[in-house]
XYZ file of C-alpha atoms in Angstrom:
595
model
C 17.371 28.003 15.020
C 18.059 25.951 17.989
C 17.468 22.373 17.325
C 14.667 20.837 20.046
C 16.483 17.489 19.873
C 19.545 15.477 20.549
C 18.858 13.791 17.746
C 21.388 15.316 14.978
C 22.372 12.278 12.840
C 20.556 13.592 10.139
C 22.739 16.732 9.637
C 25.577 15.051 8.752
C 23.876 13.173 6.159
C 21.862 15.618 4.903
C 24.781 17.791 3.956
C 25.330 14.936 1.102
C 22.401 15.952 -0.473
C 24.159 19.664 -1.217
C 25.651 17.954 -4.014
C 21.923 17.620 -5.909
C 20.292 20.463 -6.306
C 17.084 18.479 -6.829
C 17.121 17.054 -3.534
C 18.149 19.761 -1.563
C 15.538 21.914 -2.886
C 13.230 19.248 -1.457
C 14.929 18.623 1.664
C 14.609 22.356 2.373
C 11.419 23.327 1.465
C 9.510 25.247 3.834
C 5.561 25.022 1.764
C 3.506 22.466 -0.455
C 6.183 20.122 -2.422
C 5.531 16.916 -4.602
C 8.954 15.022 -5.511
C 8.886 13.398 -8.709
C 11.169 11.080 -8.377
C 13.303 9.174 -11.120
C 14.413 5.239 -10.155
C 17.541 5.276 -8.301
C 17.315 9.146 -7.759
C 17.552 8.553 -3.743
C 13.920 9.712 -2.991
C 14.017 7.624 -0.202
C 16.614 9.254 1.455
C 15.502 12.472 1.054
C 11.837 11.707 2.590
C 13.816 10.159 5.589
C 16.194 13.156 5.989
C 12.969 15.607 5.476
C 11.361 13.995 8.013
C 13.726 14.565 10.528
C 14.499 17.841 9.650
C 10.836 18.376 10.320
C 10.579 16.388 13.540
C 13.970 18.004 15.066
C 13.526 21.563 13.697
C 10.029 22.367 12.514
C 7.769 20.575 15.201
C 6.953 20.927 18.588
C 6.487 18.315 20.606
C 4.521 16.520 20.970
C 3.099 17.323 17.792
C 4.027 15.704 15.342
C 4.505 13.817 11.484
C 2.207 11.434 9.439
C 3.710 9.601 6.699
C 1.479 7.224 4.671
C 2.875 4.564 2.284
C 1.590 1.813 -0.067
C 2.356 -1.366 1.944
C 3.916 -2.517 5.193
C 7.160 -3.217 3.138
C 7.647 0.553 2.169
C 6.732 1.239 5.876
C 9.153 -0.794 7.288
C 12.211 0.134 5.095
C 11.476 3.803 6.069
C 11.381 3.100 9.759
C 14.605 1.032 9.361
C 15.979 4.011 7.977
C 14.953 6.871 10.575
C 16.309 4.136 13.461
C 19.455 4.685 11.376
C 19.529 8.108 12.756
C 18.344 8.297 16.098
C 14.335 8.450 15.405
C 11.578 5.956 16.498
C 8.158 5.557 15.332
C 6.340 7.185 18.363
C 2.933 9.084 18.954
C 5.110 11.564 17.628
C 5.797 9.868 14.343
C 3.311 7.568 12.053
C 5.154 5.765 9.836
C 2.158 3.246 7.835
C -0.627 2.121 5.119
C -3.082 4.309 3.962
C -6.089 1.585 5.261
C -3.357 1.865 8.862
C -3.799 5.768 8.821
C -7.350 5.613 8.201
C -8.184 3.271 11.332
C -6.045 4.485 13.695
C -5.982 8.340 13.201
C -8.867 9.143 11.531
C -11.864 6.446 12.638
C -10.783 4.781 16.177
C -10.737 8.635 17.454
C -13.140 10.203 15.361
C -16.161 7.591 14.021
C -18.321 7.500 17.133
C -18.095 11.573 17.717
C -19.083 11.848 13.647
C -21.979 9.309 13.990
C -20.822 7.141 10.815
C -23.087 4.488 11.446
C -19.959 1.689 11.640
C -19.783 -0.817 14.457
C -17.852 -0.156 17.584
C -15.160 -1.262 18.883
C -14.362 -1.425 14.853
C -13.329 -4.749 13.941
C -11.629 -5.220 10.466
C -13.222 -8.891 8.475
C -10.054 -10.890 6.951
C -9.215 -11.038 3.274
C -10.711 -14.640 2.847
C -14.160 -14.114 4.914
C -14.810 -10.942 2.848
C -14.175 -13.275 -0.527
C -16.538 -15.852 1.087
C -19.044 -12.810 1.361
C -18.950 -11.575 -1.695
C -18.894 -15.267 -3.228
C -22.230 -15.948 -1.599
C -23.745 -13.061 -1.726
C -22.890 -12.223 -5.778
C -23.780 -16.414 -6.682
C -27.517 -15.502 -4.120
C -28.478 -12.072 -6.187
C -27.164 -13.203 -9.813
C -26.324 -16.446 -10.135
C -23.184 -17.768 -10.671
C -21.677 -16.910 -13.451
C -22.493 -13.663 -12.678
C -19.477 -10.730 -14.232
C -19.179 -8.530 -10.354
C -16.129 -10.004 -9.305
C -15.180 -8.512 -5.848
C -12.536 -5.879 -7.720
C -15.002 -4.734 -9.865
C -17.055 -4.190 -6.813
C -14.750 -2.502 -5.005
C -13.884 -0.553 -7.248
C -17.620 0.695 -7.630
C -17.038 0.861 -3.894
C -13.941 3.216 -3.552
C -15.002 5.343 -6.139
C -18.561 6.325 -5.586
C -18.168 7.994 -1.789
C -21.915 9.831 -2.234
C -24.333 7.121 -2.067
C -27.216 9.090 -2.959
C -26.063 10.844 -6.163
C -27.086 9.398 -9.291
C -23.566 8.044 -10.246
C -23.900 5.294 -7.714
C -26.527 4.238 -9.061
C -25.252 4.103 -12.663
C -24.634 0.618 -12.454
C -27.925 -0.434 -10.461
C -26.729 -4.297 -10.206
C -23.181 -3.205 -8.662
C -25.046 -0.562 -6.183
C -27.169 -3.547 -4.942
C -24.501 -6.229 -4.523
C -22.327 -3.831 -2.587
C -25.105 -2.206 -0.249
C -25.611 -5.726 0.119
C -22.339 -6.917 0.672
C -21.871 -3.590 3.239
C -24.928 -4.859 5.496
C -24.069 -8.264 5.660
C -20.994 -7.354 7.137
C -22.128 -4.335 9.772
C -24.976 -6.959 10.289
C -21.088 -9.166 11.756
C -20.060 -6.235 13.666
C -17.109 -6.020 10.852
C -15.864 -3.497 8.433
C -13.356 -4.580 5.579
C -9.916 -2.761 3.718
C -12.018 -0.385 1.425
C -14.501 0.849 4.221
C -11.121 2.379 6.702
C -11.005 4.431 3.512
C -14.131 5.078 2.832
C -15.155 5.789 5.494
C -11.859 8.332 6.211
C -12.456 9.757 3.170
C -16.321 10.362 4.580
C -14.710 12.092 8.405
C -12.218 14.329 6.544
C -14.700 15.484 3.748
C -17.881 15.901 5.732
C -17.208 17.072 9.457
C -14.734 20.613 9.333
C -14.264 20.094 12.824
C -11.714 17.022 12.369
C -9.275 18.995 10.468
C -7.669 21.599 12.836
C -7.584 18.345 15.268
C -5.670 16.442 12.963
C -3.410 19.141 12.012
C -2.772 20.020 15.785
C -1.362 16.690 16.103
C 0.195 16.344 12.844
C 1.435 19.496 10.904
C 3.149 18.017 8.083
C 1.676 14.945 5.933
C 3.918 13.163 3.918
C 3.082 10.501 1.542
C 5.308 8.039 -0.179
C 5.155 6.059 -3.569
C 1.859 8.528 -3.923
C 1.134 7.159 -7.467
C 0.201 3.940 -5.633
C -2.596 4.884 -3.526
C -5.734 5.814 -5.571
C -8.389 8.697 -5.257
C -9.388 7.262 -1.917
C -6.251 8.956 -0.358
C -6.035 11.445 -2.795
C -9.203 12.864 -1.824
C -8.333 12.988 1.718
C -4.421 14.684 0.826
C -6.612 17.396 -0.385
C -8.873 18.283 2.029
C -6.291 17.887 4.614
C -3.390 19.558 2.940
C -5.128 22.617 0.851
C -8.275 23.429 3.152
C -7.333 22.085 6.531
C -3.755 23.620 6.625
C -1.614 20.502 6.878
C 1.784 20.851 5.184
C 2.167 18.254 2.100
C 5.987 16.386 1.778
C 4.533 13.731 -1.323
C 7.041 11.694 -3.353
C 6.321 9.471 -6.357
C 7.010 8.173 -9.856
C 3.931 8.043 -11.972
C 6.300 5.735 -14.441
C 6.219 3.117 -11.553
C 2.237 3.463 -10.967
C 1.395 -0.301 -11.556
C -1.287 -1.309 -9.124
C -4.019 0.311 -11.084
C -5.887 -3.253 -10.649
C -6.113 -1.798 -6.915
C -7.528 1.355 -8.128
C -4.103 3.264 -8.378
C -4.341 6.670 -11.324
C -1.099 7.673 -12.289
C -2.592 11.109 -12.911
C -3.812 11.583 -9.773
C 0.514 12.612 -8.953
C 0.765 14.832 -11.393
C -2.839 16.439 -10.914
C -1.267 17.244 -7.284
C 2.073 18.544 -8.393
C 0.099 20.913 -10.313
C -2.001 22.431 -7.779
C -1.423 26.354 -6.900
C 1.101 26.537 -4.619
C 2.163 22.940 -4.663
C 6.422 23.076 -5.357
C 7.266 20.655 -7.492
C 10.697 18.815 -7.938
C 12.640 16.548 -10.330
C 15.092 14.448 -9.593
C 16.659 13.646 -12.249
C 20.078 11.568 -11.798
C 19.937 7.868 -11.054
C 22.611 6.484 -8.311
C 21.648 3.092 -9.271
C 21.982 2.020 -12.498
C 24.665 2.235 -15.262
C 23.835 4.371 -18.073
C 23.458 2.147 -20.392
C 20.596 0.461 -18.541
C 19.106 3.845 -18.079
C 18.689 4.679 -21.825
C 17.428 1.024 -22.495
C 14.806 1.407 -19.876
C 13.753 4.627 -21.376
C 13.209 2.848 -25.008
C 10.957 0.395 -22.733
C 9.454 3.342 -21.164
C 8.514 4.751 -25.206
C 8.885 8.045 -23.771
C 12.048 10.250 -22.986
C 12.782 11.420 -19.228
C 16.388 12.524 -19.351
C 17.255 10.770 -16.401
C 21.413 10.057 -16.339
C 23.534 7.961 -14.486
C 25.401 9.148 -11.694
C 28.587 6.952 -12.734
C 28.251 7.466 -16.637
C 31.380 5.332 -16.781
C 29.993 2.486 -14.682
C 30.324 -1.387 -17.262
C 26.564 -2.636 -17.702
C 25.372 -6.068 -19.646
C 21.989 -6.716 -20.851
C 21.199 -9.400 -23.185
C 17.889 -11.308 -24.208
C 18.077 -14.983 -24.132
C 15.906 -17.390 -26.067
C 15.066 -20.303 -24.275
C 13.101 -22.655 -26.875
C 11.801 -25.186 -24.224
C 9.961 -23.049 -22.247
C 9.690 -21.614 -18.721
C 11.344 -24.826 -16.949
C 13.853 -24.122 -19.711
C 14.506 -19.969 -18.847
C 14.434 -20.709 -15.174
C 17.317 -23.649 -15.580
C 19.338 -21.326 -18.062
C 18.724 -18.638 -15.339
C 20.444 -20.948 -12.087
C 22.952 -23.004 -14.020
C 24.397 -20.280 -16.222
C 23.278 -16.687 -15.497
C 23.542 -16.741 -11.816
C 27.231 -18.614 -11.241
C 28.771 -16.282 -14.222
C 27.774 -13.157 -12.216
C 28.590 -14.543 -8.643
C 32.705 -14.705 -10.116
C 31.937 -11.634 -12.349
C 32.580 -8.697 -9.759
C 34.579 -9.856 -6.469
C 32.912 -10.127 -3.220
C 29.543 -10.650 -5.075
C 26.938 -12.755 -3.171
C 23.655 -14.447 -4.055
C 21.513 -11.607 -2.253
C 23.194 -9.211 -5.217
C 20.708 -11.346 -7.877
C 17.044 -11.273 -8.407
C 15.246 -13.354 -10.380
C 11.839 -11.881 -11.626
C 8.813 -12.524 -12.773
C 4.694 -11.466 -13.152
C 2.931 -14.707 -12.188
C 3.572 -16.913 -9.337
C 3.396 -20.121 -10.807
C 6.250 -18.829 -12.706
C 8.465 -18.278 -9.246
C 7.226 -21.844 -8.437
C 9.601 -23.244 -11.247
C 12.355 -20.675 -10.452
C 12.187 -22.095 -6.748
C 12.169 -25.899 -7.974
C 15.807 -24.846 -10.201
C 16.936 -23.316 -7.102
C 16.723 -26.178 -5.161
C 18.100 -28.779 -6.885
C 20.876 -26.827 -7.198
C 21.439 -26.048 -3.358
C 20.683 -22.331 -3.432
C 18.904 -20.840 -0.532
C 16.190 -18.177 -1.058
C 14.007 -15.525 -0.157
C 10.767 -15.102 -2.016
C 8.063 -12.815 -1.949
C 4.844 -13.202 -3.757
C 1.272 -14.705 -3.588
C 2.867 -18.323 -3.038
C 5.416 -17.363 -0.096
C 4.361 -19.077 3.035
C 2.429 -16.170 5.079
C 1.258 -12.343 3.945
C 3.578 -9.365 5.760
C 1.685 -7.004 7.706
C 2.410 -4.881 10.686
C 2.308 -8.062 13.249
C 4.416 -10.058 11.036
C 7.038 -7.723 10.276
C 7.096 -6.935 13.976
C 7.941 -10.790 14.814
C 10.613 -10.487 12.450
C 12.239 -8.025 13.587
C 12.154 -9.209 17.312
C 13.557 -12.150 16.158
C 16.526 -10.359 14.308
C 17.014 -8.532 17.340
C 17.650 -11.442 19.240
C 19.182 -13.332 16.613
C 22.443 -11.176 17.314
C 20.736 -7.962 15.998
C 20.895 -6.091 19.528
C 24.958 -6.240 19.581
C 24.694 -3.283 16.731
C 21.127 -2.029 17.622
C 19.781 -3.215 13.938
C 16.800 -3.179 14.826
C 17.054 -1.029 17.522
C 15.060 -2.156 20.974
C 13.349 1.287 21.443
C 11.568 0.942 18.296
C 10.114 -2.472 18.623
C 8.835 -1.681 22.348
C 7.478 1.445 20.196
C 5.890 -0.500 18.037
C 4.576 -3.111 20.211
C 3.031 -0.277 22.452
C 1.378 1.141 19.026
C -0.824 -1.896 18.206
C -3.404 -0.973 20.749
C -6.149 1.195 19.974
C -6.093 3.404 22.655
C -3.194 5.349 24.390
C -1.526 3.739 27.527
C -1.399 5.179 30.892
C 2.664 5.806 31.533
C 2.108 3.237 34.164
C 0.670 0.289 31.835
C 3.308 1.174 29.154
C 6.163 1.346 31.907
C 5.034 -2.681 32.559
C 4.279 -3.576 28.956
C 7.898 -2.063 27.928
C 9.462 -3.851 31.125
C 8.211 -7.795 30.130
C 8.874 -7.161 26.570
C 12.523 -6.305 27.118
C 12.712 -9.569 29.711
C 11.359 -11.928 26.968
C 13.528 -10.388 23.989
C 16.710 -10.198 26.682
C 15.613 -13.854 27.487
C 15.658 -15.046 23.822
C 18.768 -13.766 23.050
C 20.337 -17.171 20.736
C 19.568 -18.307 17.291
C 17.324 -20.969 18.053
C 14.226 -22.103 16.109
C 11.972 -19.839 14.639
C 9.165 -22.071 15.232
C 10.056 -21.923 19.000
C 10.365 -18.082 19.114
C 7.132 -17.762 17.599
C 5.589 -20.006 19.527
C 6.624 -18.499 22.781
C 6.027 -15.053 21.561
C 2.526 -15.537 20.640
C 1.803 -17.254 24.565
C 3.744 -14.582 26.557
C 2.346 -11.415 24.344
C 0.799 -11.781 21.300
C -2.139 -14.286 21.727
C -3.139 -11.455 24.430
C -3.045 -8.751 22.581
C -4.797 -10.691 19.477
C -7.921 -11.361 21.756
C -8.373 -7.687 23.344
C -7.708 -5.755 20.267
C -10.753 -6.154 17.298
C -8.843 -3.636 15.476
C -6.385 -6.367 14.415
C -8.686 -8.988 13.739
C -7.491 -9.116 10.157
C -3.775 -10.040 10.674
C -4.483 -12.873 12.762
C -5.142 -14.687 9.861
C -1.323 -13.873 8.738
C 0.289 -14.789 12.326
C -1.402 -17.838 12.291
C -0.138 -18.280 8.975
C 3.200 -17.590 9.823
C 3.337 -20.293 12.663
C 1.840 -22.661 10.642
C 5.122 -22.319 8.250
C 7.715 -22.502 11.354
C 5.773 -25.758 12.599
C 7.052 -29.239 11.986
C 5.710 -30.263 8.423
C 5.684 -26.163 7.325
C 7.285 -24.592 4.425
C 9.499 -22.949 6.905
C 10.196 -25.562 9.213
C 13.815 -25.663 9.676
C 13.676 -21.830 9.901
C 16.170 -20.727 12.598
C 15.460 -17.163 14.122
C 18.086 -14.865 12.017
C 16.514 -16.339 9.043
C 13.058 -15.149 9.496
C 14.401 -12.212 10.625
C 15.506 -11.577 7.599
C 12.748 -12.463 5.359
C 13.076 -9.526 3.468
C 16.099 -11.283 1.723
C 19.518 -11.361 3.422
C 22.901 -11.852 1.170
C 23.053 -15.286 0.910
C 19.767 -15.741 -0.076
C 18.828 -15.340 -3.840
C 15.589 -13.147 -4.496
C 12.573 -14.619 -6.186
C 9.923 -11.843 -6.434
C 7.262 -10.904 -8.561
C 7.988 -7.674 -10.282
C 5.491 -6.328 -8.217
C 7.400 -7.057 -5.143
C 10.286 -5.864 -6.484
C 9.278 -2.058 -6.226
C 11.206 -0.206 -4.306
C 14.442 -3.040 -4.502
C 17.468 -2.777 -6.388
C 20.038 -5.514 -7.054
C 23.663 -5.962 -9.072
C 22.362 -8.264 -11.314
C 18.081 -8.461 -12.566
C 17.119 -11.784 -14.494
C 13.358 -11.375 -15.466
C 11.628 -14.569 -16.629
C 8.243 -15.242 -18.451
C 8.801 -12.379 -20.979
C 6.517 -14.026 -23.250
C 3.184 -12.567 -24.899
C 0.612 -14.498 -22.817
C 2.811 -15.386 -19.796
C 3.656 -11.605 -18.813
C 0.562 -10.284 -20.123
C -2.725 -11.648 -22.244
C -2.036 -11.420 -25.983
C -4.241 -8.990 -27.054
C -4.100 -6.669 -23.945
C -4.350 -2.890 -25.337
C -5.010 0.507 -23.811
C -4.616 1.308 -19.775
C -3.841 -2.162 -19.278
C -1.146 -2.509 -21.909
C 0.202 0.770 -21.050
C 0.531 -0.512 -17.169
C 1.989 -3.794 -18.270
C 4.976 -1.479 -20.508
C 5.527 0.381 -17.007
C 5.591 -2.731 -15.089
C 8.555 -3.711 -17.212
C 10.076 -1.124 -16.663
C 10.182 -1.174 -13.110
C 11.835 -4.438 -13.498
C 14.841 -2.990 -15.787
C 15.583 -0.184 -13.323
C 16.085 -2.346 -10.285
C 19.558 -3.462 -11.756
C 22.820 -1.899 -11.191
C 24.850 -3.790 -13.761
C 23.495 -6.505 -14.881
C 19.819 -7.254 -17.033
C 19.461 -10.603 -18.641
C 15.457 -11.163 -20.477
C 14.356 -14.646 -20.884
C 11.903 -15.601 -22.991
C 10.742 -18.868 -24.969
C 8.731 -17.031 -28.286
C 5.517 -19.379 -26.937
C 3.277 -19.687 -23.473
C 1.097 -22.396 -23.160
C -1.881 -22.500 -20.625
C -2.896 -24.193 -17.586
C -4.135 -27.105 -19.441
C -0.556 -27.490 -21.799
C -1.804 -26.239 -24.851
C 0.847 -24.292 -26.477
C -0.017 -20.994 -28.155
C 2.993 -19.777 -30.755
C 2.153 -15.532 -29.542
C 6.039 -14.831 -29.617
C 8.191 -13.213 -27.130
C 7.011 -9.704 -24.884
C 6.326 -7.286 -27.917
C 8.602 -4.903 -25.453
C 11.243 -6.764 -26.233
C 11.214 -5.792 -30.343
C 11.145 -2.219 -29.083
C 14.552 -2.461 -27.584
C-alpha cells in the first residue's frame, strides 16, 4: 500500500517491535483490540507506533485519530513521543483528557444542535468555586455536619446518567443536593468536570445522528491507561466503538487501576477485552525492571501474572529499612545514605535516575525539607507543588524549553506548539487568522530565545498571547486558575522564584533534579533507583482499611515497586502518629510481611 505521507519514522522503529510477538500483534491489527499491558512491557510505544501506522497508512486525510488519556501528563508524554517521529497534534490528531474530548469534540460542536439544555458559549466553573458550591449549598440543605461530601456526590453524579429512573432517586438526599448543586451553577452560566462527561455520555447515547459524524472525522479511537477512566467513558467507548462503527486501539493494566476514589472500575478493562469481536493482547515481558523486582512485585500483587524480565541477568537490590524515629527519620536515612550510595553505585548515574515516593503530601513536605539542607535540587509533583498541570501550563513549559535551547534539536518541536496554541480555541480558524496567529507566535518564541527568568517569560507570554486568549475563550475558564497560579510561583516572593526558563521547562523532572512524587504521580514513570517512604499502617493507608479500598491500596504499592529498574529500598518506622502527635504503635505496611 502506498503510504499517504512523508512521514516514515515510524517504520524503522516499528520493525523493533518484530521481536515481541505481543506487540506486533497489536501494532498490526486491522479490528477491535484491547492491550493488556504488563509494567515495563513498552505499551507506550506501541500505542505511539499504532497511531502512526494508522494516521500514515489507514486514514485519509483529513480524517483522522482520537486518543483519550487519564491526565494532561499521559497526554503530553504521548505527544512528545509522536513529535519524535515526524507527527503533530493537528485537527487531524487529538491527543487529550477524557473531560478535553468531551468539550471539544463532542459538546462545543454538538450541544446546541442536541438541545441539552447547558449554557452557551459553555464555560467550565474552577475546581475551588465548585467546592465553594457544594460547601454552601450541602451546609444550606443539611446542615453542617452533613455525610455528602462533593465525591460522594459526584459520584451519585457520574453514575446515575437517567435522571428520571428510579435509581437516581435511591438516595433522595444525594438526588436533591446535586439537582441543586447542577442549577446553581447553569443558574452562573457554568458547567463543571463531571457535566463535559455527562453530558457526552448524554450526545453519544441519545442522538444516533452524532455517531457517523464523529466517526467521519475520526475512524479509529484509541484510549490509553483505560482502567483509569470510569464508566463515564466507558459508556461512550461503547456506543462509539460497537454501534457507531469507530475502530477501538485501548491499552491498560487493570493491576495499575488506582484512582477508583475518582470513580475508576478496574473491571470495566477487562469487561471490554471481552466483548465479541474485541482482540485481546498480553504483553507479557517487562523491559524495565530486573527480575528479581518483578517476582517481588508479584508477591505484592498476591496474585501470579507471569510477567519476566527482558534482561533476566540484570543485578537488582531491594531491602526494607526500619527507621525507629519516624518519617523525619526515613526521609533523612533516604538523602544522607540511600541516595549518595546509588549516585557512585552504577557510573554516569545522576539524581534524575532516583525517586523518592510516597502516598500523602505532607509526607513529600519532609522529603523536600532533607533535600534541602542537603543542597539537592528537585522536581516534585503532588497536591503541594506550586501550580496544577493542565493543557495551558504544560504548553508554557514547553515554549519555554523551546527557547531555553530546545529549538537547536527541535525538542519540542515548533510546529507542534503553534499546533497546539492554534487548538485552544473553540472554533476552527480561517487559514488567514491562523497564518497571523502562527506568524506572532514564532516572532515572540524566536524573540525569547535565552535562558532568562521564568518569571519574565511568563510574564511576557501571558501580555503578548495568553491574557487574550484567556478573556475570549469561556471554554478555558477553568485553567486560569492554574496560569495564574503558575505566575504567582515565578514572581518575586514565589516558591519558584529563582526559576530560570530551562527549569520550568522541565518541570516534569530533568536529570539533575531528584523526583519527589506521590505514588500516584508516579504512574506511568520509571527510574534506576525507587525509595518509597511512609510504608507504615496508618501513614500509607488507615489501619483497618479492608475490601475495594484495601485491595486498591495493595495495587497502589505495587505500582510503586515496578517503577524501578534496579534499585527498591521500603522505609518504614513500625508507628504513624496523627496530625495532632499522638503516636499510634499499628506497625509497618502489612504488605511488607507478605514479601
Amino acid at each position: 500500500m502506498p503510504l499517504r505521507s512523508t512521514s516514515t519514522a515510524y517504520l524503522e522503529l516499528a520493525e523493533e517491535l518484530r521481536g515481541n510477538e505481543q506487540q506486533w500483534t497489536a501494532y498490526a491489527s486491522q479490528g477491535h483490540c484491547v492491550v493488556l499491558a504488563g509494567p515495563g512491557s513498552g505499551k507506550t510505544k506501541t500505542l505511539v507506533l499504532k497511531l502512526a501506522r494508522v494516521l500514515v497508512e489507514d486514514v485519509r486525510s483529513p480524517r483522522g485519530v482520537a486518543c483519550i488519556t487519564y491526565s494532561q501528563e499521559c497526554a503530553r508524554e504521548l505527544s512528545r513521543r509522536l513529535a519524535q517521529i515526524g507527527l503533530q497534534e493537528s485537527s487531524r490528531l487529538y491527543i487529550g483528557t477524557v473531560h478535553g474530548f468531551c468539550l471539544r469534540h463532542l459538546l462545543l460542536p454538538y450541544a446546541r444542535l442536541a438541545n441539552l439544555g447547558i449554557p452557551h458559549p459553555i464555560k467550565v466553573a474552577t475546581i475551588e468555586h465548585c467546592k465553594q458550591l457544594h460547601s454552601r449549598l450541602g451546609d444550606h440543605l443539611f446542615g453542617v455536619d452533613h455525610p455528602f461530601k462533593q465525591v460522594l456526590m459526584d459520584h451519585y453524579r457520574r453514575d446515575h446518567l437517567d435522571r428520571t429512573s428510579a435509581a437516581w432517586l435511591g438516595n433522595g438526599d444525594l438526588a436533591r443536593l446535586s439537582e441543586t448543586y447542577e442549577q446553581a451553577l447553569r443558574d452562573e452560566g457554568q458547567v463543571d468536570f463531571e457535566d463535559l462527561v455527562i453530558y457526552g455520555q448524554r450526545l453519544v447515547m441519545q442522538h444516533d445522528w452524532v455517531l457517523p459524524l464523529l466517526r467521519a472525522r475520526f475512524p479509529l479511537l484509541a484510549v490509553d491507561e483505560y482502567q483509569d477512566l470510569g464508566s463515564g467513558l466507558h459508556r461512550i467507548v461503547k456506543r462509539l466503538s460497537f454501534e457507531g462503527g469507530m475502530r477501538l486501539f485501548a491499552v491498560g493494566d487493570a493491576d495499575q487501576s488506582v484512582y477508583g476514589f475518582n470513580g475508576a472500575d478496574s473491571s470495566l478493562l477487562h469487561e471490554l477485552a471481552s466483548y465479541p469481536g474485541v482482540e485481546q493482547v498480553k504483553l507479557e515481558v517487562n523491559y524495565r525492571c530486573a527480575q528479581e523486582i518483578v517476582d517481588v512485585s508479584e508477591r505484592a500483587l498476591g496474585e501470579v501474572r507471569g510477567y519476566r524480565a527482558w534482561d533476566n541477568e540484570r543485578p537488582s537490590r531491594i531491602e526494607m529499612v526500619r527507621c525507629s524515629e519516624g518519617l523525619n527519620h526515613q526521609a533523612q536515612h533516604a538523602i544522607t545514605e540511600i541516595i549518595p550510595a546509588a549516585l557512585v553505585g552504577r557510573t554516569g548515574r545522576q539524581l534524575g535516575d532516583i525517586a523518592i515516593l510516597y502516598r500523602k503530601a505532607n509526607i513529600g513536605d519532609i522529603a523536600a525539607q532533607a533535600a534541602i539542607a542537603a543542597g539537592y535540587d528537585f522536581i516534585r509533583v503532588d497536591n503541594a507543588a506550586p501550580y496544577r498541570k493542565c493543557a495551558l501550563t504544560s504548553w508554557i513549559e514547553d515554549c519555554a524549553a523551546w527557547c531555553a535551547g530546545g529549538w537547536l534539536e527541535a525538542r519540542p518541536r515548533l510546529k507542534g506548539l503553534l499546533d497546539r496554541w492554534l487548538a485552544f480555541r473553540h472554533r476552527h480558524l480561517h487559514e488567514t487568522e491562523a497564518r497571523v496567529e502562527r506568524r506572532l507566535l514564532t516572532a515572540f518564541l524566536w524573540a525569547s530565545r535565552h535562558n532568562g527568568s521564568a518569571r519574565d517569560f511568563v510574564v511576557a507570554l501571558r501580555h503578548t498571547h495568553l491574557d487574550a486568549l484567556l478573556a475570549a475563550e469561556p471554554s478555558l475558564a477553568d485553567q486560569v486558575a492554574h496560569v495564574t497560579a503558575m505566575t504567582r510561583a515565578v514572581q518575586k516572593g514565589g516558591a519558584l522564584e529563582n526559576l530560570d526558563m530551562a527549569r520550568l521547562g522541565g518541570r516534569d523532572g530533568s536529570p539533575d533534579q531528584l523526583n519527589l512524587l506521590t505514588l500516584h504521580s508516579a504512574k506511568g514513570c520509571e527510574y534506576d533507583v525507587v525509595i518509597m517512604l511512609g510504608l507504615d499502617e496508618g501513614d500509607f493507608h488507615w489501619s483497618n482499611v479492608h475490601g475495594d479500598e484495601l485491595k486498591e491500596s495493595r495495587r497502589l504499592f505495587y505500582v510503586g515497586l515496578t517503577r524501578a529498574r534496579d534499585e527498591v529500598h521500603m522505609l518504614y518506622s513500625g508507628w504513624n502518629e496523627n496530625k495532632y502527635g499522638r503516636r499510634f504503635n499499628s506497625g509497618r505496611l502489612r504488605f511488607l510481611d507478605e514479601l
